[in-house]
PDB file of N, CA and C in Angstrom:
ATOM      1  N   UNK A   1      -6.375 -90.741  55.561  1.00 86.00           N
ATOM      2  CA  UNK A   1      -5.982 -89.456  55.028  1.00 86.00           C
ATOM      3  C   UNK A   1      -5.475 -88.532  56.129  1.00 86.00           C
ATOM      4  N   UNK A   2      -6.110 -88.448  57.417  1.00 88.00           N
ATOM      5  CA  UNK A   2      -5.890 -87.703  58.258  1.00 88.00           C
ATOM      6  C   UNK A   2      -3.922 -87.998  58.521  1.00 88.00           C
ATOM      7  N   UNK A   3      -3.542 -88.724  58.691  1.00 90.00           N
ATOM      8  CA  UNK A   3      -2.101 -89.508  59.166  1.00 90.00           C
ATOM      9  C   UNK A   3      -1.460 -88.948  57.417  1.00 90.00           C
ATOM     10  N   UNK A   4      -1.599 -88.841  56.470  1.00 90.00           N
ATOM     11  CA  UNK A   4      -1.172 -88.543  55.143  1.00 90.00           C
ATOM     12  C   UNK A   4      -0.906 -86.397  55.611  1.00 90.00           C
ATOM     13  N   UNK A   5      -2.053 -86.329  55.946  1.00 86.00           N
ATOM     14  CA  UNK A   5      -2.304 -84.375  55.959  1.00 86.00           C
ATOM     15  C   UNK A   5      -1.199 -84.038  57.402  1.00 86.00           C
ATOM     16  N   UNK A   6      -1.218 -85.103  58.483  1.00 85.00           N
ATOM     17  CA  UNK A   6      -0.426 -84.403  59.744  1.00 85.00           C
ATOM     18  C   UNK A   6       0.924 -84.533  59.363  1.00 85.00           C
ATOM     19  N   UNK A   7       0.923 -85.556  58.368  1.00 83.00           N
ATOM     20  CA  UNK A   7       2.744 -85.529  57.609  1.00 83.00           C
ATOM     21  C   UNK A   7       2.965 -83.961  56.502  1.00 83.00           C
ATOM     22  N   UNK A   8       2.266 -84.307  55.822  1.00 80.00           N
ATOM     23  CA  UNK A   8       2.356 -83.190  54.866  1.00 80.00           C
ATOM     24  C   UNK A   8       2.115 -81.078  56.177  1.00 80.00           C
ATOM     25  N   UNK A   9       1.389 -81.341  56.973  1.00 81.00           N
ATOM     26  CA  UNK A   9       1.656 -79.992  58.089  1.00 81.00           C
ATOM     27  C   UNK A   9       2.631 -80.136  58.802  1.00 81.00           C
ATOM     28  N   UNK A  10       3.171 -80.945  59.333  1.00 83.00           N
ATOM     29  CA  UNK A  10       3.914 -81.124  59.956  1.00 83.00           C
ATOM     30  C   UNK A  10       5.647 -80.879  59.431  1.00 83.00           C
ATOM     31  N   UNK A  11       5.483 -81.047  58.072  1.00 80.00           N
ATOM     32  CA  UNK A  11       6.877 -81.073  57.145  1.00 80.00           C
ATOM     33  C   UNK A  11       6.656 -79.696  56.530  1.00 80.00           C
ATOM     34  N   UNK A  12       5.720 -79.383  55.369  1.00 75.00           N
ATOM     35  CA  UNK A  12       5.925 -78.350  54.612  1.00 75.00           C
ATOM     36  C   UNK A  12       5.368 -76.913  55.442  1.00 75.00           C
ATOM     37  N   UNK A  13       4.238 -77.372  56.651  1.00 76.00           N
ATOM     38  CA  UNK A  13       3.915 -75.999  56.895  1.00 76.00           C
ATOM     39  C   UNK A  13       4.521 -75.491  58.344  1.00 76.00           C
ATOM     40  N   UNK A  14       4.256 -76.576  59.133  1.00 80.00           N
ATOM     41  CA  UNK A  14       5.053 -76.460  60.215  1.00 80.00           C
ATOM     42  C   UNK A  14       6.760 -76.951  60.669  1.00 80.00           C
ATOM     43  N   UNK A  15       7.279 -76.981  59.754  1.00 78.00           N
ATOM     44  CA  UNK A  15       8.808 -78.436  59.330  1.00 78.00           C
ATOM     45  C   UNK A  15       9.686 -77.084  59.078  1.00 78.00           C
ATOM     46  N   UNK A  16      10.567 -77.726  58.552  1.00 76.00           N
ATOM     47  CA  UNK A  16      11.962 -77.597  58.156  1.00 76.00           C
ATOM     48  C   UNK A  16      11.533 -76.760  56.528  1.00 76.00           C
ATOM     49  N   UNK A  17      10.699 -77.428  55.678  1.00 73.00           N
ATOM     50  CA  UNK A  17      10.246 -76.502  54.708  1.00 73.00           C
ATOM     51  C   UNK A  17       9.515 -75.277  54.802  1.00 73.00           C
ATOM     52  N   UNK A  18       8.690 -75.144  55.470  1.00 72.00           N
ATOM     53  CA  UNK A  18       7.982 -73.895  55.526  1.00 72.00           C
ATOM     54  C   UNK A  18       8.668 -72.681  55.406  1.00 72.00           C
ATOM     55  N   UNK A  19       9.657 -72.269  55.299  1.00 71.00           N
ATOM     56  CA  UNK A  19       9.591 -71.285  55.186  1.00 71.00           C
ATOM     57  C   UNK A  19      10.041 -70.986  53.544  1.00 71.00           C
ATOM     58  N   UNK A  20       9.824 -71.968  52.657  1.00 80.00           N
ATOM     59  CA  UNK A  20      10.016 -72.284  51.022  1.00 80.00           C
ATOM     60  C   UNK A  20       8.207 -72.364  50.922  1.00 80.00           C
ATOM     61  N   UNK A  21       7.717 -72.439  51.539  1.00 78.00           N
ATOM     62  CA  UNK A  21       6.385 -72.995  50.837  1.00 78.00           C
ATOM     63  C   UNK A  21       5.139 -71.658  50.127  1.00 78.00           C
ATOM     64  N   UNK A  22       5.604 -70.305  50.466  1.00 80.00           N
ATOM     65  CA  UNK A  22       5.477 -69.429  49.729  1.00 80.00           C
ATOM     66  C   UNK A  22       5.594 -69.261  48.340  1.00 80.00           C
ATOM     67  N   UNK A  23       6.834 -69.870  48.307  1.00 84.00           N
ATOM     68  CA  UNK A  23       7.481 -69.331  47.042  1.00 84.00           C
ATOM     69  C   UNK A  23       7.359 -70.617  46.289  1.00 84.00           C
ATOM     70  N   UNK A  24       7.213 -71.879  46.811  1.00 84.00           N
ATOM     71  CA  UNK A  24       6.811 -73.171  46.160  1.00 84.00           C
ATOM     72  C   UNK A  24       5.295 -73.091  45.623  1.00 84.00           C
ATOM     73  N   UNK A  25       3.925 -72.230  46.731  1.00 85.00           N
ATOM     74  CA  UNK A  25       2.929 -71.919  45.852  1.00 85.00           C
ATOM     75  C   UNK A  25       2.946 -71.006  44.958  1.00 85.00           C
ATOM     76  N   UNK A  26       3.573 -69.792  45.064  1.00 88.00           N
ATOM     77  CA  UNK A  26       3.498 -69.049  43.990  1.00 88.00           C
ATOM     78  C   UNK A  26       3.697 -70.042  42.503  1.00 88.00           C
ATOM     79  N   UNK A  27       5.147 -70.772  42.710  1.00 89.00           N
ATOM     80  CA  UNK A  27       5.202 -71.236  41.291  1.00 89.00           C
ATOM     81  C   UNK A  27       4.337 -72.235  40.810  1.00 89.00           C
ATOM     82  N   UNK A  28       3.509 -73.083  42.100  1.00 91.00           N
ATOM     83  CA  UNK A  28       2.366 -73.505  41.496  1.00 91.00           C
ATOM     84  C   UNK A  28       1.369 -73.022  41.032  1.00 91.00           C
ATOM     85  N   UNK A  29       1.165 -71.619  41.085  1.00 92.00           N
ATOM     86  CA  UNK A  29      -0.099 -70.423  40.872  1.00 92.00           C
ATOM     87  C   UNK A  29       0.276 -70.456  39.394  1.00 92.00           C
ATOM     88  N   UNK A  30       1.777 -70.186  38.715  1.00 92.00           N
ATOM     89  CA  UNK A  30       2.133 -69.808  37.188  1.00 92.00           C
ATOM     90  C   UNK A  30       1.656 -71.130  36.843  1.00 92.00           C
ATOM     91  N   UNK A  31       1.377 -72.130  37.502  1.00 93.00           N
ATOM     92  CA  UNK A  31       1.259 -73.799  36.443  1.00 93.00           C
ATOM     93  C   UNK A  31      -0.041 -73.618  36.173  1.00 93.00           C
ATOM     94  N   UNK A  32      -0.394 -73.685  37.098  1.00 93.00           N
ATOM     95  CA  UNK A  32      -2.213 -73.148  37.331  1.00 93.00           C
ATOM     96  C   UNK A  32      -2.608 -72.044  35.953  1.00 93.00           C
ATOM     97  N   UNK A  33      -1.873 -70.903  36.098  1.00 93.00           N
ATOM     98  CA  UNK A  33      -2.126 -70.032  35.240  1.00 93.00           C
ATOM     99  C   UNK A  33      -2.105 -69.795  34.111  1.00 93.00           C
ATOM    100  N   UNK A  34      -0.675 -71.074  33.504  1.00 90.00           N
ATOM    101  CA  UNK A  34      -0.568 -71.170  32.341  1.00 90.00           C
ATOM    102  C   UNK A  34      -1.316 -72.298  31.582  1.00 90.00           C
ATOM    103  N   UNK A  35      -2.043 -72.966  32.309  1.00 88.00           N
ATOM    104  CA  UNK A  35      -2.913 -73.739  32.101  1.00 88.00           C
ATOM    105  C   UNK A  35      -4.070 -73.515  31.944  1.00 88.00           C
ATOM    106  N   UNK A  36      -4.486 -72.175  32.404  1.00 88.00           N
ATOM    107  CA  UNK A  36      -6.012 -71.764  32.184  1.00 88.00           C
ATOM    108  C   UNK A  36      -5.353 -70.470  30.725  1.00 88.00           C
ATOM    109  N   UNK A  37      -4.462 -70.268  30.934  1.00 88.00           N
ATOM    110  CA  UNK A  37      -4.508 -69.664  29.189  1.00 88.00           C
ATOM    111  C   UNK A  37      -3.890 -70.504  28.520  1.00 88.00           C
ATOM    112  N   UNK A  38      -3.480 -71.526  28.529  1.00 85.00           N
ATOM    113  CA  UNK A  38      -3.730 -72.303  26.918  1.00 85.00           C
ATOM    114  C   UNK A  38      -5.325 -72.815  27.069  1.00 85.00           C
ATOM    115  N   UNK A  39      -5.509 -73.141  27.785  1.00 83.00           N
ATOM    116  CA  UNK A  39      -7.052 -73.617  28.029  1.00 83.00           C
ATOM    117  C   UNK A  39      -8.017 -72.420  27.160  1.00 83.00           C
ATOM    118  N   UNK A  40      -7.855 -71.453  27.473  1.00 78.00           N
ATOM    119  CA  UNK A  40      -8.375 -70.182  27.085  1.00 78.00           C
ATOM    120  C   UNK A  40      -8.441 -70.134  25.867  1.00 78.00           C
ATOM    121  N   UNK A  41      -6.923 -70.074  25.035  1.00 71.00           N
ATOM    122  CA  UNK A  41      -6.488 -70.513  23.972  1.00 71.00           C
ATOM    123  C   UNK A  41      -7.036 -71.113  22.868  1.00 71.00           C
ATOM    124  N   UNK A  42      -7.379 -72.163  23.761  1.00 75.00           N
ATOM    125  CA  UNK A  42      -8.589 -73.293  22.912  1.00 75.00           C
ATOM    126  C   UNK A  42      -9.296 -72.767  22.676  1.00 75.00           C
ATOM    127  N   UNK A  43      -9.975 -72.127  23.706  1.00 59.00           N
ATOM    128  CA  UNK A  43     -11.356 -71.829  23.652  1.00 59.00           C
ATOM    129  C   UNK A  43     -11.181 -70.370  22.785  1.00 59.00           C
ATOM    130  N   UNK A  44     -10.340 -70.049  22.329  1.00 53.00           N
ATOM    131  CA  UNK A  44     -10.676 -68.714  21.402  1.00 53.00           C
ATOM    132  C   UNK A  44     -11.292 -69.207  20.107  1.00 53.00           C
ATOM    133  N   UNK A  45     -11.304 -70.370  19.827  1.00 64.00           N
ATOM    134  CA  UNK A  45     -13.125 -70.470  19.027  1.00 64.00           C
ATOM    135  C   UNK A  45     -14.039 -69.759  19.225  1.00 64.00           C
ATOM    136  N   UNK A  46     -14.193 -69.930  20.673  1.00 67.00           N
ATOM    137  CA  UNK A  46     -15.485 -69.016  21.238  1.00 67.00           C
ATOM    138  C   UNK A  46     -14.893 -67.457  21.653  1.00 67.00           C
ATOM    139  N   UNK A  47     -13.775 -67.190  21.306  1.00 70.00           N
ATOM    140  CA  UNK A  47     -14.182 -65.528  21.150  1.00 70.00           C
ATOM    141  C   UNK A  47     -13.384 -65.773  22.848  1.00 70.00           C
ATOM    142  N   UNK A  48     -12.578 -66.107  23.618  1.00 83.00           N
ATOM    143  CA  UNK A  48     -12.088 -65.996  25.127  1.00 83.00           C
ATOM    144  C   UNK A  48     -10.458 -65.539  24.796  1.00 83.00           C
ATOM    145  N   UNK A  49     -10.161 -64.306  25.106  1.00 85.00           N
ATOM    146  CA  UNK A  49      -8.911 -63.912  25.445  1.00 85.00           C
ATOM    147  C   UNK A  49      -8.154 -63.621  26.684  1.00 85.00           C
ATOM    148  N   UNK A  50      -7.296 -64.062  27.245  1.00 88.00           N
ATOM    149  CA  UNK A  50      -6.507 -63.532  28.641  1.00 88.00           C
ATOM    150  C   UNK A  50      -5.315 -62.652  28.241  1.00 88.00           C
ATOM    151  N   UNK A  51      -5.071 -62.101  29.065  1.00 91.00           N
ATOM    152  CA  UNK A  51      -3.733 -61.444  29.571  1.00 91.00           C
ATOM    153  C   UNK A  51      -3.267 -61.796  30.715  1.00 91.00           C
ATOM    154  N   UNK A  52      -2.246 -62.267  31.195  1.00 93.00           N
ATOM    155  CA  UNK A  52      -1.602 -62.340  32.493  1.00 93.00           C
ATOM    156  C   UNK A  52      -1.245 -60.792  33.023  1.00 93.00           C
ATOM    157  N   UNK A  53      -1.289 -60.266  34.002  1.00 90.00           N
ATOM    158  CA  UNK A  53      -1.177 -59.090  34.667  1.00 90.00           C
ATOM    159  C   UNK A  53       0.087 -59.134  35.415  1.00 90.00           C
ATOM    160  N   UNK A  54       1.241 -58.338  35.460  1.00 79.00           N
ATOM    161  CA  UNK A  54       1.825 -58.564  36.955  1.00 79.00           C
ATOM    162  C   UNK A  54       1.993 -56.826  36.821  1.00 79.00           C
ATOM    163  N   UNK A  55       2.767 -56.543  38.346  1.00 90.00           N
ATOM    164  CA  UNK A  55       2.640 -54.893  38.597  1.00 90.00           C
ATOM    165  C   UNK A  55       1.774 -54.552  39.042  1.00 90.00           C
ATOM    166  N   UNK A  56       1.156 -55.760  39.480  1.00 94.00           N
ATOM    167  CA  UNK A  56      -0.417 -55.147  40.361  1.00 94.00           C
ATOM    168  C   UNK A  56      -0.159 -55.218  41.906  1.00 94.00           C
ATOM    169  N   UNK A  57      -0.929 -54.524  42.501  1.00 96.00           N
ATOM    170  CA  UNK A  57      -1.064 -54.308  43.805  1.00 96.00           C
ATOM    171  C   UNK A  57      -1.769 -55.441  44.522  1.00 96.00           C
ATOM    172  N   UNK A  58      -0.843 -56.277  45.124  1.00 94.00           N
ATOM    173  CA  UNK A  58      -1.711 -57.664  46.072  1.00 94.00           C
ATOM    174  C   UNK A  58      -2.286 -57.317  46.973  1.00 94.00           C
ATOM    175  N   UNK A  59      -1.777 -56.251  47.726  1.00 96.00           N
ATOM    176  CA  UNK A  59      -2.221 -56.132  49.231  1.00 96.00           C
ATOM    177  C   UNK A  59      -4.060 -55.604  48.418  1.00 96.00           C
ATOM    178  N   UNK A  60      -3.811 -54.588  47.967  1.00 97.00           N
ATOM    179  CA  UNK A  60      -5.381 -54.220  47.310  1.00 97.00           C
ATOM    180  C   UNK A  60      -6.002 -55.730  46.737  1.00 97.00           C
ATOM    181  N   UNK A  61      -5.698 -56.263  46.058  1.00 95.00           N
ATOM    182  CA  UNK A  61      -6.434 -57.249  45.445  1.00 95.00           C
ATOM    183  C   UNK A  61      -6.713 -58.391  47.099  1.00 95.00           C
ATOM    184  N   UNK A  62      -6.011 -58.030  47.861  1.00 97.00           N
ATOM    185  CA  UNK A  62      -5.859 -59.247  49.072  1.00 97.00           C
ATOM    186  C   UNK A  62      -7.543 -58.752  49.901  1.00 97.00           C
ATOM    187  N   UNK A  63      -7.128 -57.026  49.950  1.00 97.00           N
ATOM    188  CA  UNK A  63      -8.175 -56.635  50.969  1.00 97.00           C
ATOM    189  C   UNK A  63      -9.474 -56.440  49.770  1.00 97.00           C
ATOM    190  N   UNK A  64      -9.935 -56.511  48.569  1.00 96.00           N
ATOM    191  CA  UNK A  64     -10.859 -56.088  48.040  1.00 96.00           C
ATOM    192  C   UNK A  64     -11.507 -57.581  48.142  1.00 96.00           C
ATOM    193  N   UNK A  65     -10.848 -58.579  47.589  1.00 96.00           N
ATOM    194  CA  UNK A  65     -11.415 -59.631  47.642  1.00 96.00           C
ATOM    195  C   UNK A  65     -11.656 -60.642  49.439  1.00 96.00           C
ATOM    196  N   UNK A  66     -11.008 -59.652  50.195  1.00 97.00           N
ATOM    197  CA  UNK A  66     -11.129 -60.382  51.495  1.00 97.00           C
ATOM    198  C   UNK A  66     -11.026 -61.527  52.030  1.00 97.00           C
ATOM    199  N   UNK A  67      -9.009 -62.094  50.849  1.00 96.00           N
ATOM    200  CA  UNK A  67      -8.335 -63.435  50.827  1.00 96.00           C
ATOM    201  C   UNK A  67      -7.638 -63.563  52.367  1.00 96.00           C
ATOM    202  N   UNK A  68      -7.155 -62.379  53.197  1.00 93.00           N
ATOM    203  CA  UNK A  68      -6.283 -62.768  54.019  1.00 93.00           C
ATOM    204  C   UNK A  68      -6.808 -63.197  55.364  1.00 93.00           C
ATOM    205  N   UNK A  69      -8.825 -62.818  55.429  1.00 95.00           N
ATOM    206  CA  UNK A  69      -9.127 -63.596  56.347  1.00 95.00           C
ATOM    207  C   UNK A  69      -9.595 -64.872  55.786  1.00 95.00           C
ATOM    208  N   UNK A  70      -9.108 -65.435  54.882  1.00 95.00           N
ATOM    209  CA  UNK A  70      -9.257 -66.739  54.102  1.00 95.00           C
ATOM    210  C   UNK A  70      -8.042 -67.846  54.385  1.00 95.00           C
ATOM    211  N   UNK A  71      -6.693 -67.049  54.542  1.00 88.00           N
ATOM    212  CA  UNK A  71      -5.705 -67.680  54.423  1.00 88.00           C
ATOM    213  C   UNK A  71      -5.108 -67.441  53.199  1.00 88.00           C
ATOM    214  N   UNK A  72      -5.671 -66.980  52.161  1.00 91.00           N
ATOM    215  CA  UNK A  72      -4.908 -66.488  50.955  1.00 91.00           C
ATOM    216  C   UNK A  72      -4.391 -65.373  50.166  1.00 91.00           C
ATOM    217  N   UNK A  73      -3.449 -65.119  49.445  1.00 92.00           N
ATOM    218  CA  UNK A  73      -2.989 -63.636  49.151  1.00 92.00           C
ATOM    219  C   UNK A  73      -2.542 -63.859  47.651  1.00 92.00           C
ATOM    220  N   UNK A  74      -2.572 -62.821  46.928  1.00 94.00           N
ATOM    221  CA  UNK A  74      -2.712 -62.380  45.170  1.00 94.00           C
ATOM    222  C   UNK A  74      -1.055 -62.835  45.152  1.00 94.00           C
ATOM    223  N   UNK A  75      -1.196 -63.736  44.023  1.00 92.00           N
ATOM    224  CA  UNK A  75       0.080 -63.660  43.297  1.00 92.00           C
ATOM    225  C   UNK A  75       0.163 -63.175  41.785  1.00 92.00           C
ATOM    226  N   UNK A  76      -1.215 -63.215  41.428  1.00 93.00           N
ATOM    227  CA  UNK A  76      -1.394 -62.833  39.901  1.00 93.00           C
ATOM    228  C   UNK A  76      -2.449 -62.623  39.676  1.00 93.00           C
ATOM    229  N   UNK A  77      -2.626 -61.775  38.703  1.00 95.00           N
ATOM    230  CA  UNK A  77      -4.099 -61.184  38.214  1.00 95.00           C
ATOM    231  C   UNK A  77      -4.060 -62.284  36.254  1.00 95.00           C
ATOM    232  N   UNK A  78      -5.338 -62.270  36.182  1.00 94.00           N
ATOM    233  CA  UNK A  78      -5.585 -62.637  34.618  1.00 94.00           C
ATOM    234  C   UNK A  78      -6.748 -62.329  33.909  1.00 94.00           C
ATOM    235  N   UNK A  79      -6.684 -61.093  33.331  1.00 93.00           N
ATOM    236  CA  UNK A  79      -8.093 -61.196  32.729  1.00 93.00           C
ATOM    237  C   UNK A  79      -8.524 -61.882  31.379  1.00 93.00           C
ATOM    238  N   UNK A  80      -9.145 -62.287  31.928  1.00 90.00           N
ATOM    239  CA  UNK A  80     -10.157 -62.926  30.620  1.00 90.00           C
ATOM    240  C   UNK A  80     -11.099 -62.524  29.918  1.00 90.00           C
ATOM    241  N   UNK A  81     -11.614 -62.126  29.190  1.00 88.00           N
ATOM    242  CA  UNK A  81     -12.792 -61.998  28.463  1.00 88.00           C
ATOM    243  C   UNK A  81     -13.281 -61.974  26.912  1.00 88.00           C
ATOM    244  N   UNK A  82     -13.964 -61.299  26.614  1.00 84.00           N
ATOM    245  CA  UNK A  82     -14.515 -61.363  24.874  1.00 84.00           C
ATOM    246  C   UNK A  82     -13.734 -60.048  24.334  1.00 84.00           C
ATOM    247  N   UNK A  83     -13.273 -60.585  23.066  1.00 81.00           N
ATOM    248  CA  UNK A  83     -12.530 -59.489  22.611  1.00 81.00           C
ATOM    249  C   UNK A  83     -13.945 -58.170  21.873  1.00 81.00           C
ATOM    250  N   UNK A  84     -13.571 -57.304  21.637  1.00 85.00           N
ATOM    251  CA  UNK A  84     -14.448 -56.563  21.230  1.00 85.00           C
ATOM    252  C   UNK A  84     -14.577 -56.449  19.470  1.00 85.00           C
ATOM    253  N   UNK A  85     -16.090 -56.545  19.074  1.00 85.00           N
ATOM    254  CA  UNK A  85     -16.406 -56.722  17.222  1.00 85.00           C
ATOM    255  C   UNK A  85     -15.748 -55.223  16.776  1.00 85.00           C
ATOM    256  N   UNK A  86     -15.488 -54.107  17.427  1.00 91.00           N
ATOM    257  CA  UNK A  86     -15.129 -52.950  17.249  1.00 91.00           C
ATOM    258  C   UNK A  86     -13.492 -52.705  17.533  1.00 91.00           C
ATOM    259  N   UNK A  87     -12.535 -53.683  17.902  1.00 88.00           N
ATOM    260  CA  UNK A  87     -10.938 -53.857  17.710  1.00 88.00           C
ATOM    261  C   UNK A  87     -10.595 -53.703  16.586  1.00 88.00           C
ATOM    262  N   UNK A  88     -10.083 -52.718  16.256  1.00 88.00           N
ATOM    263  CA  UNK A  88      -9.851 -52.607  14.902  1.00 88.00           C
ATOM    264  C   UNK A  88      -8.518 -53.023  14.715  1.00 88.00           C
ATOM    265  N   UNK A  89      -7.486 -53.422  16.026  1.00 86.00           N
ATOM    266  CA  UNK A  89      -6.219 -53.422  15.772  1.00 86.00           C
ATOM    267  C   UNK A  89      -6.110 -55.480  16.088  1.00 86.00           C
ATOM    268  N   UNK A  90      -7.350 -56.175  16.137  1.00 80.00           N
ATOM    269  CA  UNK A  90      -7.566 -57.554  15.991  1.00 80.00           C
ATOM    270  C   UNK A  90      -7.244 -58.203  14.481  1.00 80.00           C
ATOM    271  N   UNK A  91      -7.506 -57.389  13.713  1.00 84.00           N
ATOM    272  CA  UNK A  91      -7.113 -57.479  12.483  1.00 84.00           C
ATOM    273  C   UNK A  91      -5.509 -57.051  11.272  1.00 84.00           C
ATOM    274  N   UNK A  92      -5.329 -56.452  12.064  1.00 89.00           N
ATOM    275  CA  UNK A  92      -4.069 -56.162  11.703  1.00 89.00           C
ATOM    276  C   UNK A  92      -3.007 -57.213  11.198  1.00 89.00           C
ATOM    277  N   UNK A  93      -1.696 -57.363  10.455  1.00 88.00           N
ATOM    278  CA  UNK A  93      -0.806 -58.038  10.321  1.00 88.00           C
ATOM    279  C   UNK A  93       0.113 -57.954  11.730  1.00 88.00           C
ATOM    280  N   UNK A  94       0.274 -59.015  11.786  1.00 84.00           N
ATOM    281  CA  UNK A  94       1.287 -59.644  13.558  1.00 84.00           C
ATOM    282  C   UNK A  94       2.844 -58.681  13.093  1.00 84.00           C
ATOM    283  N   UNK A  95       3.219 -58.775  13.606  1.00 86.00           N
ATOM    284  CA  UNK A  95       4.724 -58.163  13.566  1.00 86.00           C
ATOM    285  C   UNK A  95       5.517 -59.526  13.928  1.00 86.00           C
ATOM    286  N   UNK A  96       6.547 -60.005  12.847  1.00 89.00           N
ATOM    287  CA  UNK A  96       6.994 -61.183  13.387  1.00 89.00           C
ATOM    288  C   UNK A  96       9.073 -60.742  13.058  1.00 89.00           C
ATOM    289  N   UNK A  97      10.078 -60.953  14.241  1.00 92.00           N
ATOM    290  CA  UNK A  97      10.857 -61.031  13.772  1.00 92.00           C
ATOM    291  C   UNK A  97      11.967 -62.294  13.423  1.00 92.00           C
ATOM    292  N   UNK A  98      12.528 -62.162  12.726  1.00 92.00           N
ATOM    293  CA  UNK A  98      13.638 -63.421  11.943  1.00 92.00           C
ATOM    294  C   UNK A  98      14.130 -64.154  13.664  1.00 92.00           C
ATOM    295  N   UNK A  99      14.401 -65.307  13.840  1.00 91.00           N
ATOM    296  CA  UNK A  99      15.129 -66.340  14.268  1.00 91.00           C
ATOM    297  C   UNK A  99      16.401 -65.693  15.400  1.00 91.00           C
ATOM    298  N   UNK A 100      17.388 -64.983  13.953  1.00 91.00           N
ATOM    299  CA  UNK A 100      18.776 -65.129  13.903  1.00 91.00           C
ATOM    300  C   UNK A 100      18.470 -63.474  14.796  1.00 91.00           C
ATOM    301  N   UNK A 101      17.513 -62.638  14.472  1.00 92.00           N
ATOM    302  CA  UNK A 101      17.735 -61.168  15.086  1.00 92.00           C
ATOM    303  C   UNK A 101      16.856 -60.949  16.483  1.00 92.00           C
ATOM    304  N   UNK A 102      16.470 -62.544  17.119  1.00 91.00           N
ATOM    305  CA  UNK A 102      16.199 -62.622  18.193  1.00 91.00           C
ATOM    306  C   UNK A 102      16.663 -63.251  19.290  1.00 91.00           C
ATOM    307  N   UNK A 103      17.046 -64.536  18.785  1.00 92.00           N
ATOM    308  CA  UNK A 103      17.729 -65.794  19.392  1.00 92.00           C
ATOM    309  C   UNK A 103      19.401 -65.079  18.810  1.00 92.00           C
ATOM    310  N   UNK A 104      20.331 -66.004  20.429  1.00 90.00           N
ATOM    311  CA  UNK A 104      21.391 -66.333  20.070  1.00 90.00           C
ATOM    312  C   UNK A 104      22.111 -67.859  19.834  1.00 90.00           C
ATOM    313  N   UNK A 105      22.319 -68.664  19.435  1.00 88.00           N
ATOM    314  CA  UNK A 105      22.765 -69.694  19.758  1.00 88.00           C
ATOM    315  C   UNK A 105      23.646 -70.089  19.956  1.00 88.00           C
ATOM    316  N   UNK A 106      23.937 -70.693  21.465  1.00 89.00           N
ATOM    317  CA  UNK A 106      25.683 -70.580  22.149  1.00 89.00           C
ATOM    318  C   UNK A 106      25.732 -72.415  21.720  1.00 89.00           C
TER     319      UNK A 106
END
């Protein structure tokens, strides 16, 4: 494994790629992310809702959680939790619109 990891540092972190490998984890963070809300999803049997967050402040989320003496930094926030028995707007009718007055088809 060791001879597998000095290829993989040597190419993506220290190589010719590195300076893509930012932006190559971020979009692994959305796979990650969209995977723990359909996951979530499921689990809204049990009452589990997310929101994906963006517009948030990383550098704050970087220094509150104390990722950058970790090596790591916020690409996305998601909260999760129990919806509340007192939502009165959980019940409501969805707002859905037609096909043709959303989509275009070229």
């Amino acid at each position: 494994m060791a001879g597998y990891r000095n290829l993989m540092v040597s190419d993506v972190v220290d190589g010719a790629r590195s300076f893509n490998v930012n932006d190559w984890s971020t979009r692994q963070v959305y796979i990650a992310l969209g995977n723990f809300m359909t996951s979530a999803a499921s689990a809204a049997l049990l009452g589990v809702d997310t929101c994906p967050m963006e517009g948030i402040e990383p550098v704050k989320y970087d220094n509150l959680l104390g990722l950058t003496a970790k090596g790591f930094m916020t690409v996305v926030a998601c909260a999760a939790g129990y919806r509340s028995e007192e939502d009165k707007y959980a019940s409501l009718a969805k707002v859905r619109f037609l096909k043709s007055e959303v989509l275009e088809i070229l």
